[in-house]
């Protein structure tokens, strides 16, 4: 038996943790550079605000209904997510964090301690709310896909009060009959269109489809999904995930970059971010892809550059990589281009413990220095230590005009309580 615990409108709920006066108000969260809506709570949905809508299109609607608009506060979300996952993990010996707001736990042995499972679900909900003030829903099922189904019911169907347990075929069929086929885990928009053309409109109809026929018309993944909907376990979470073969760091800028110095600062920032990811998975890179271009909406034509740089020896040292990139940028920089998208990609990755060294080339970098920098940044917050080449206060940084305080990760933003 498994359980899936999922936070309700996580970004919006996180914004209200330290603002109790926001908890019964419509809230939306915007994407990078405040471009479009990426999170909407229940009250905002009721007004008619949809996810992925450009903010300028719904700005007047937000002002009319007093919607609270927030820029993405990634530092706050990541910290609250970490605490939420720790609390949930204490309820089971095995846990798999699926995303920033979802986690699976194995509750196969929980019945001896707590019976029935809905008692455990209510305890999880209470514990998360008490410790981090985040509302969650809990779904129990014999397979991971049925966990998703149960969680969907706990969150969207009436009568479950945030906890749903699927223990028998009758419960399963009743919930599946009320669930659209497009809401099934692993069935995307395009697949749901094809299924509806075949007359399969609900999750229950999909569950009754012969698995072999599904494999023939779709794929082995669809066959596995149908088996999972019928209680046959075919999916499992990965205890050890494979390392990434390429690591990218890229982002659009808050303001267009016109100066060479600002462009070099942006590249230094992305190099540091990519190298950190490489160190976290124990990889070194033999090459780095750098690219920058404008927005075609600015000049009517796409302009920029893309270049692959080889390292003398594979490394994950931020300083070494930043120096390599900084030497190349002046030759690639095109005056007059309004750079909007900047990024780097680490390529030719190998395990740092088993890399092949050249007997005539010294191993680049200072791993102990990088280890110390990472430890300090992990303890005191990201960018506590950073390369000077990143700039102190760059003007091109991501625009977050409606950013709320980073209550849990910045000393200057610690909540203050006033007693009357």
Short mmCIF file of C-alpha atoms in Angstrom, two decimals:
data_model
loop_
_atom_site.label_atom_id
_atom_site.label_comp_id
_atom_site.label_asym_id
_atom_site.label_seq_id
_atom_site.Cartn_x
_atom_site.Cartn_y
_atom_site.Cartn_z
CA UNK A 1 0.00 0.00 0.00
CA UNK A 2 1.26 3.45 -0.93
CA UNK A 3 0.22 7.00 -0.18
CA UNK A 4 0.64 10.20 -2.18
CA UNK A 5 0.71 13.45 -0.22
CA UNK A 6 0.21 16.57 -2.32
CA UNK A 7 0.08 20.23 -1.23
CA UNK A 8 -2.93 22.21 -2.40
CA UNK A 9 -1.97 25.07 -4.76
CA UNK A 10 1.50 24.89 -3.25
CA UNK A 11 2.96 28.20 -4.46
CA UNK A 12 -0.15 30.13 -3.43
CA UNK A 13 -0.40 28.28 -0.10
CA UNK A 14 3.28 28.98 0.60
CA UNK A 15 2.69 32.69 0.06
CA UNK A 16 -0.01 32.62 2.75
CA UNK A 17 2.00 30.73 5.40
CA UNK A 18 3.37 33.92 6.98
CA UNK A 19 0.36 36.01 5.95
CA UNK A 20 -2.70 34.62 7.77
CA UNK A 21 -4.74 37.54 6.42
CA UNK A 22 -4.24 36.12 2.90
CA UNK A 23 -5.60 32.64 3.59
CA UNK A 24 -9.15 33.28 2.44
CA UNK A 25 -8.32 35.55 -0.46
CA UNK A 26 -7.62 34.89 -4.16
CA UNK A 27 -3.88 34.52 -4.84
CA UNK A 28 -1.89 33.98 -8.04
CA UNK A 29 1.85 33.51 -8.60
CA UNK A 30 3.68 34.66 -11.73
CA UNK A 31 6.49 33.05 -13.72
CA UNK A 32 10.03 34.32 -14.25
CA UNK A 33 10.11 38.04 -15.03
CA UNK A 34 6.43 38.25 -14.01
CA UNK A 35 5.40 37.00 -17.44
CA UNK A 36 2.45 34.63 -17.00
CA UNK A 37 0.39 32.93 -14.30
CA UNK A 38 1.91 29.66 -13.02
CA UNK A 39 -0.15 29.08 -9.86
CA UNK A 40 -3.76 29.87 -8.98
CA UNK A 41 -5.58 29.07 -5.74
CA UNK A 42 -9.19 27.94 -5.54
CA UNK A 43 -10.64 31.42 -5.01
CA UNK A 44 -8.72 32.86 -7.95
CA UNK A 45 -9.96 30.02 -10.18
CA UNK A 46 -13.52 30.86 -9.19
CA UNK A 47 -13.01 34.38 -10.53
CA UNK A 48 -12.00 32.93 -13.89
CA UNK A 49 -8.22 33.23 -13.80
CA UNK A 50 -6.47 30.40 -15.64
CA UNK A 51 -2.92 29.10 -15.39
CA UNK A 52 -0.40 30.09 -18.09
CA UNK A 53 -2.34 33.20 -19.05
CA UNK A 54 -0.07 36.23 -19.73
CA UNK A 55 -0.35 38.56 -16.76
CA UNK A 56 -1.06 41.64 -18.85
CA UNK A 57 -4.23 39.95 -20.14
CA UNK A 58 -5.72 39.38 -16.68
CA UNK A 59 -4.24 42.34 -14.80
CA UNK A 60 -7.46 44.37 -14.91
CA UNK A 61 -9.45 41.33 -13.73
CA UNK A 62 -7.08 40.94 -10.76
CA UNK A 63 -7.43 44.61 -9.84
CA UNK A 64 -11.22 44.41 -10.08
CA UNK A 65 -11.51 41.46 -7.69
CA UNK A 66 -8.63 42.33 -5.35
CA UNK A 67 -6.51 39.34 -6.32
CA UNK A 68 -3.16 39.13 -4.53
CA UNK A 69 -0.42 38.90 -7.18
CA UNK A 70 3.03 37.54 -6.24
CA UNK A 71 6.29 37.04 -8.10
CA UNK A 72 7.78 33.55 -7.80
CA UNK A 73 9.55 33.31 -4.43
CA UNK A 74 11.62 30.20 -5.18
CA UNK A 75 13.72 30.51 -2.02
CA UNK A 76 10.63 30.39 0.20
CA UNK A 77 8.99 27.56 -1.75
CA UNK A 78 12.09 25.34 -1.66
CA UNK A 79 12.58 25.80 2.09
CA UNK A 80 8.94 25.14 2.97
CA UNK A 81 8.95 22.11 0.68
CA UNK A 82 11.98 20.67 2.45
CA UNK A 83 10.29 21.00 5.85
CA UNK A 84 7.04 19.53 4.55
CA UNK A 85 8.84 16.49 3.11
CA UNK A 86 10.70 15.88 6.38
CA UNK A 87 7.44 15.86 8.33
CA UNK A 88 5.73 13.47 5.91
CA UNK A 89 8.77 11.20 5.77
CA UNK A 90 8.51 10.55 9.52
CA UNK A 91 5.27 8.60 8.94
CA UNK A 92 6.84 5.81 6.83
CA UNK A 93 10.22 4.07 6.44
CA UNK A 94 10.36 4.67 2.67
CA UNK A 95 9.73 7.96 0.90
CA UNK A 96 10.11 9.23 -2.66
CA UNK A 97 9.93 12.98 -3.27
CA UNK A 98 8.23 13.21 -6.65
CA UNK A 99 8.16 17.00 -7.03
CA UNK A 100 8.41 20.16 -4.96
CA UNK A 101 4.87 19.59 -3.60
CA UNK A 102 4.31 15.83 -3.99
CA UNK A 103 5.78 12.81 -2.26
CA UNK A 104 5.05 9.08 -2.20
CA UNK A 105 5.44 7.04 0.98
CA UNK A 106 5.27 3.27 1.46
CA UNK A 107 2.66 2.54 4.15
CA UNK A 108 2.58 -1.24 3.69
CA UNK A 109 3.37 -1.81 7.38
CA UNK A 110 1.32 1.07 8.75
CA UNK A 111 -1.90 -0.91 9.30
CA UNK A 112 -0.48 -2.61 12.39
CA UNK A 113 0.13 0.76 14.04
CA UNK A 114 -2.81 2.75 12.69
CA UNK A 115 -6.07 1.33 11.40
CA UNK A 116 -7.71 2.28 9.14
CA UNK A 117 -5.57 4.22 6.66
CA UNK A 118 -7.78 7.28 6.76
CA UNK A 119 -6.64 7.81 10.36
CA UNK A 120 -3.05 7.94 9.12
CA UNK A 121 -4.07 10.36 6.38
CA UNK A 122 -5.71 12.71 8.85
CA UNK A 123 -2.66 12.58 11.10
CA UNK A 124 -0.40 13.49 8.18
CA UNK A 125 -2.63 16.43 7.26
CA UNK A 126 -2.71 17.68 10.86
CA UNK A 127 1.05 17.35 11.29
CA UNK A 128 1.88 19.27 8.10
CA UNK A 129 -0.61 22.01 8.95
CA UNK A 130 0.63 22.31 12.53
CA UNK A 131 4.32 22.48 11.60
CA UNK A 132 4.36 24.46 8.33
CA UNK A 133 0.77 25.69 7.83
CA UNK A 134 0.43 24.06 4.42
CA UNK A 135 -2.83 22.30 3.42
CA UNK A 136 -2.28 18.85 1.91
CA UNK A 137 -4.41 16.02 0.55
CA UNK A 138 -3.58 12.33 0.98
CA UNK A 139 -4.50 9.46 -1.33
CA UNK A 140 -3.94 5.75 -0.58
CA UNK A 141 -3.80 2.97 -3.16
CA UNK A 142 -2.24 -0.41 -3.92
CA UNK A 143 -0.29 1.03 -6.86
CA UNK A 144 1.33 4.39 -7.52
CA UNK A 145 -1.25 5.21 -10.19
CA UNK A 146 -4.12 4.42 -7.83
CA UNK A 147 -2.43 6.71 -5.29
CA UNK A 148 -2.67 9.47 -7.86
CA UNK A 149 -6.33 8.61 -8.45
CA UNK A 150 -7.07 8.66 -4.72
CA UNK A 151 -5.26 11.95 -4.28
CA UNK A 152 -7.27 13.43 -7.15
CA UNK A 153 -10.47 12.34 -5.41
CA UNK A 154 -9.32 13.68 -2.03
CA UNK A 155 -8.65 17.06 -3.60
CA UNK A 156 -11.46 17.48 -6.13
CA UNK A 157 -14.38 15.16 -5.33
CA UNK A 158 -16.85 15.96 -2.54
CA UNK A 159 -17.15 13.81 0.57
CA UNK A 160 -13.51 12.89 1.17
CA UNK A 161 -12.36 15.85 3.26
CA UNK A 162 -8.76 15.70 2.03
CA UNK A 163 -8.18 11.95 2.53
CA UNK A 164 -9.16 9.13 0.15
CA UNK A 165 -8.43 5.42 0.53
CA UNK A 166 -8.93 2.96 -2.35
CA UNK A 167 -8.98 -0.52 -0.82
CA UNK A 168 -11.45 -2.49 -2.97
CA UNK A 169 -12.82 -2.67 -6.50
CA UNK A 170 -16.09 -0.99 -5.58
CA UNK A 171 -14.34 2.11 -4.22
CA UNK A 172 -12.00 2.17 -7.20
CA UNK A 173 -14.73 1.93 -9.84
CA UNK A 174 -16.87 4.59 -8.17
CA UNK A 175 -13.99 7.09 -8.20
CA UNK A 176 -12.74 6.19 -11.67
CA UNK A 177 -16.24 6.70 -13.09
CA UNK A 178 -16.16 10.33 -11.89
CA UNK A 179 -12.66 11.01 -13.21
CA UNK A 180 -11.94 12.30 -16.71
CA UNK A 181 -9.49 10.17 -18.69
CA UNK A 182 -7.23 13.21 -19.17
CA UNK A 183 -6.74 13.35 -15.38
CA UNK A 184 -5.13 9.90 -15.24
CA UNK A 185 -1.41 9.97 -14.41
CA UNK A 186 0.55 9.46 -17.63
CA UNK A 187 -2.30 10.36 -20.00
CA UNK A 188 -1.50 13.69 -21.60
CA UNK A 189 -3.59 16.03 -23.69
CA UNK A 190 -2.81 14.37 -27.03
CA UNK A 191 -3.41 10.86 -25.73
CA UNK A 192 -6.71 11.87 -24.14
CA UNK A 193 -7.92 13.20 -27.51
CA UNK A 194 -7.15 9.86 -29.16
CA UNK A 195 -8.82 7.97 -26.33
CA UNK A 196 -11.95 10.12 -26.51
CA UNK A 197 -12.13 9.42 -30.24
CA UNK A 198 -12.30 5.73 -29.28
CA UNK A 199 -15.16 6.45 -26.86
CA UNK A 200 -12.96 6.27 -23.75
CA UNK A 201 -13.92 9.40 -21.83
CA UNK A 202 -13.56 8.35 -18.18
CA UNK A 203 -10.82 6.69 -16.19
CA UNK A 204 -13.10 3.72 -15.56
CA UNK A 205 -13.51 3.10 -19.29
CA UNK A 206 -9.74 3.25 -19.64
CA UNK A 207 -9.32 0.73 -16.82
CA UNK A 208 -11.64 -1.69 -18.65
CA UNK A 209 -9.68 -1.43 -21.90
CA UNK A 210 -7.74 -4.66 -22.64
CA UNK A 211 -4.08 -3.97 -21.74
CA UNK A 212 -2.73 -5.73 -24.83
CA UNK A 213 -4.99 -3.66 -27.06
CA UNK A 214 -3.71 -0.50 -25.35
CA UNK A 215 -0.15 -1.58 -26.01
CA UNK A 216 -0.99 -2.23 -29.65
CA UNK A 217 -2.67 1.15 -30.23
CA UNK A 218 -0.50 3.28 -27.93
CA UNK A 219 2.54 2.01 -26.06
CA UNK A 220 3.76 -0.27 -23.30
CA UNK A 221 3.37 2.67 -20.88
CA UNK A 222 -0.36 2.79 -21.57
CA UNK A 223 -0.53 -0.96 -20.94
CA UNK A 224 1.21 -0.47 -17.61
CA UNK A 225 -1.14 2.39 -16.69
CA UNK A 226 -4.20 0.20 -17.26
CA UNK A 227 -2.71 -2.61 -15.20
CA UNK A 228 -1.97 -0.15 -12.40
CA UNK A 229 -5.56 1.15 -12.50
CA UNK A 230 -6.66 -2.47 -11.92
CA UNK A 231 -4.40 -2.91 -8.91
CA UNK A 232 -1.48 -4.65 -10.62
CA UNK A 233 1.74 -2.92 -9.62
CA UNK A 234 4.00 -2.26 -12.63
CA UNK A 235 5.63 1.06 -11.64
CA UNK A 236 8.06 1.82 -8.86
CA UNK A 237 9.93 4.90 -7.85
CA UNK A 238 13.64 4.93 -8.52
CA UNK A 239 15.71 4.43 -5.39
CA UNK A 240 18.76 5.76 -7.26
CA UNK A 241 18.28 8.12 -10.16
CA UNK A 242 20.66 8.09 -13.08
CA UNK A 243 22.92 11.11 -13.38
CA UNK A 244 22.07 13.67 -16.02
CA UNK A 245 24.04 13.42 -19.25
CA UNK A 246 23.87 17.19 -19.76
CA UNK A 247 23.37 20.02 -17.29
CA UNK A 248 21.89 23.35 -18.35
CA UNK A 249 21.38 26.70 -16.68
CA UNK A 250 19.45 29.24 -18.70
CA UNK A 251 17.00 32.03 -18.10
CA UNK A 252 15.56 35.11 -19.73
CA UNK A 253 16.76 38.40 -18.27
CA UNK A 254 14.69 41.02 -16.50
CA UNK A 255 16.14 43.73 -18.75
CA UNK A 256 17.81 43.51 -22.13
CA UNK A 257 21.61 43.26 -21.96
CA UNK A 258 23.51 45.68 -24.18
CA UNK A 259 26.92 45.92 -22.48
CA UNK A 260 29.72 43.34 -22.70
CA UNK A 261 30.39 43.50 -18.95
CA UNK A 262 26.77 42.72 -18.07
CA UNK A 263 26.74 39.80 -20.50
CA UNK A 264 29.89 38.37 -18.92
CA UNK A 265 28.29 38.68 -15.47
CA UNK A 266 25.22 36.80 -16.66
CA UNK A 267 27.34 33.98 -18.06
CA UNK A 268 29.37 33.77 -14.85
CA UNK A 269 26.15 33.34 -12.86
CA UNK A 270 24.92 30.51 -15.09
CA UNK A 271 28.32 28.80 -15.09
CA UNK A 272 28.33 28.78 -11.28
CA UNK A 273 24.80 27.35 -11.20
CA UNK A 274 25.61 24.58 -13.70
CA UNK A 275 28.88 23.66 -11.98
CA UNK A 276 27.08 23.40 -8.64
CA UNK A 277 24.63 20.89 -10.18
CA UNK A 278 27.56 18.93 -11.59
CA UNK A 279 29.27 18.76 -8.19
CA UNK A 280 26.04 17.64 -6.55
CA UNK A 281 25.84 14.59 -8.82
CA UNK A 282 29.61 13.97 -8.78
CA UNK A 283 30.25 14.77 -12.44
CA UNK A 284 32.89 16.71 -14.33
CA UNK A 285 32.43 18.31 -17.76
CA UNK A 286 34.75 18.10 -20.74
CA UNK A 287 32.94 20.82 -22.69
CA UNK A 288 30.61 23.74 -22.12
CA UNK A 289 28.01 25.13 -24.51
CA UNK A 290 27.41 28.89 -24.25
CA UNK A 291 24.60 30.72 -26.02
CA UNK A 292 22.89 34.10 -25.98
CA UNK A 293 20.32 35.70 -28.24
CA UNK A 294 17.79 38.46 -28.43
CA UNK A 295 14.03 38.24 -28.54
CA UNK A 296 12.72 38.07 -32.11
CA UNK A 297 9.95 40.45 -31.00
CA UNK A 298 12.54 43.21 -30.43
CA UNK A 299 14.10 43.43 -33.89
CA UNK A 300 11.95 41.12 -35.98
CA UNK A 301 14.93 38.81 -36.45
CA UNK A 302 16.79 36.44 -34.15
CA UNK A 303 20.40 37.42 -33.46
CA UNK A 304 23.01 36.03 -31.10
CA UNK A 305 25.62 33.29 -30.84
CA UNK A 306 26.20 29.70 -29.80
CA UNK A 307 29.60 28.16 -29.13
CA UNK A 308 31.04 24.96 -27.64
CA UNK A 309 34.23 25.36 -25.60
CA UNK A 310 36.47 22.42 -24.68
CA UNK A 311 38.22 22.20 -21.34
CA UNK A 312 41.87 21.13 -21.06
CA UNK A 313 40.73 18.53 -18.54
CA UNK A 314 37.20 17.65 -17.32
CA UNK A 315 36.24 19.80 -14.34
CA UNK A 316 33.33 21.08 -12.26
CA UNK A 317 35.23 24.02 -10.77
CA UNK A 318 33.19 27.23 -11.13
CA UNK A 319 36.29 29.42 -11.28
CA UNK A 320 37.98 27.40 -14.03
CA UNK A 321 34.81 27.24 -16.12
CA UNK A 322 34.04 30.92 -15.60
CA UNK A 323 37.53 31.92 -16.74
CA UNK A 324 37.18 29.76 -19.85
CA UNK A 325 33.87 31.39 -20.76
CA UNK A 326 35.05 34.92 -19.93
CA UNK A 327 37.92 34.57 -22.40
CA UNK A 328 35.53 33.61 -25.21
CA UNK A 329 32.71 36.13 -24.73
CA UNK A 330 34.56 39.25 -26.01
CA UNK A 331 35.13 37.56 -29.38
CA UNK A 332 31.48 36.42 -29.61
CA UNK A 333 29.79 39.60 -28.37
CA UNK A 334 27.80 41.46 -31.05
CA UNK A 335 27.39 45.20 -30.35
CA UNK A 336 23.83 46.47 -30.69
CA UNK A 337 22.11 43.17 -29.94
CA UNK A 338 19.63 43.35 -27.05
CA UNK A 339 20.44 40.03 -25.37
CA UNK A 340 17.38 38.51 -23.72
CA UNK A 341 18.15 34.80 -23.28
CA UNK A 342 21.49 33.68 -21.82
CA UNK A 343 22.56 30.17 -20.84
CA UNK A 344 25.21 27.50 -20.58
CA UNK A 345 25.22 23.72 -20.87
CA UNK A 346 27.78 21.34 -19.41
CA UNK A 347 28.46 18.49 -21.83
CA UNK A 348 30.63 15.38 -22.11
CA UNK A 349 29.96 14.57 -18.45
CA UNK A 350 31.90 11.82 -16.68
CA UNK A 351 32.13 10.57 -13.12
CA UNK A 352 34.70 12.64 -11.23
CA UNK A 353 35.94 9.53 -9.43
CA UNK A 354 36.68 7.64 -12.63
CA UNK A 355 37.82 10.33 -15.05
CA UNK A 356 40.76 9.68 -17.38
CA UNK A 357 43.53 12.24 -16.75
CA UNK A 358 46.30 13.32 -19.08
CA UNK A 359 49.73 12.56 -17.58
CA UNK A 360 51.04 15.87 -18.94
CA UNK A 361 48.12 18.05 -17.80
CA UNK A 362 47.54 18.95 -14.18
CA UNK A 363 44.04 18.34 -12.84
CA UNK A 364 42.29 21.72 -13.02
CA UNK A 365 40.40 23.32 -10.19
CA UNK A 366 40.48 23.32 -6.44
CA UNK A 367 37.93 20.77 -5.21
CA UNK A 368 38.45 21.60 -1.53
CA UNK A 369 37.69 25.26 -2.19
CA UNK A 370 34.52 24.38 -4.10
CA UNK A 371 33.50 22.01 -1.30
CA UNK A 372 33.93 24.78 1.27
CA UNK A 373 31.94 27.27 -0.85
CA UNK A 374 29.09 24.79 -1.33
CA UNK A 375 28.99 23.98 2.39
CA UNK A 376 28.79 27.65 3.37
CA UNK A 377 26.10 28.41 0.81
CA UNK A 378 24.09 25.41 1.93
CA UNK A 379 24.32 26.48 5.56
CA UNK A 380 23.82 30.23 5.23
CA UNK A 381 21.82 30.49 2.00
CA UNK A 382 22.57 30.46 -1.72
CA UNK A 383 25.03 33.08 -2.97
CA UNK A 384 26.40 33.79 0.49
CA UNK A 385 29.70 33.28 -1.34
CA UNK A 386 29.82 33.87 -5.09
CA UNK A 387 32.27 34.74 -7.83
CA UNK A 388 33.07 38.42 -8.14
CA UNK A 389 32.65 38.08 -11.89
CA UNK A 390 28.89 37.61 -11.31
CA UNK A 391 28.57 41.25 -10.29
CA UNK A 392 27.33 42.68 -7.00
CA UNK A 393 23.93 44.04 -8.06
CA UNK A 394 23.38 43.33 -11.77
CA UNK A 395 20.63 45.35 -13.47
CA UNK A 396 19.73 42.47 -15.81
CA UNK A 397 18.62 40.13 -13.00
CA UNK A 398 15.25 38.39 -13.24
CA UNK A 399 12.41 40.84 -12.72
CA UNK A 400 10.33 40.07 -9.64
CA UNK A 401 8.49 43.32 -8.93
CA UNK A 402 5.91 41.68 -6.64
CA UNK A 403 8.30 39.49 -4.65
CA UNK A 404 7.25 38.71 -1.10
CA UNK A 405 9.81 38.45 1.76
CA UNK A 406 11.99 35.34 1.93
CA UNK A 407 10.90 34.69 5.50
CA UNK A 408 12.90 31.52 6.16
CA UNK A 409 16.12 32.07 4.17
CA UNK A 410 17.03 35.75 4.65
CA UNK A 411 17.94 37.24 8.03
CA UNK A 412 16.50 40.60 6.97
CA UNK A 413 13.10 39.02 6.25
CA UNK A 414 12.51 37.16 9.53
CA UNK A 415 8.84 37.73 10.52
CA UNK A 416 8.30 40.24 13.31
CA UNK A 417 5.54 39.79 15.89
CA UNK A 418 4.16 42.87 17.58
CA UNK A 419 2.47 42.44 20.94
CA UNK A 420 -0.07 45.04 22.00
#
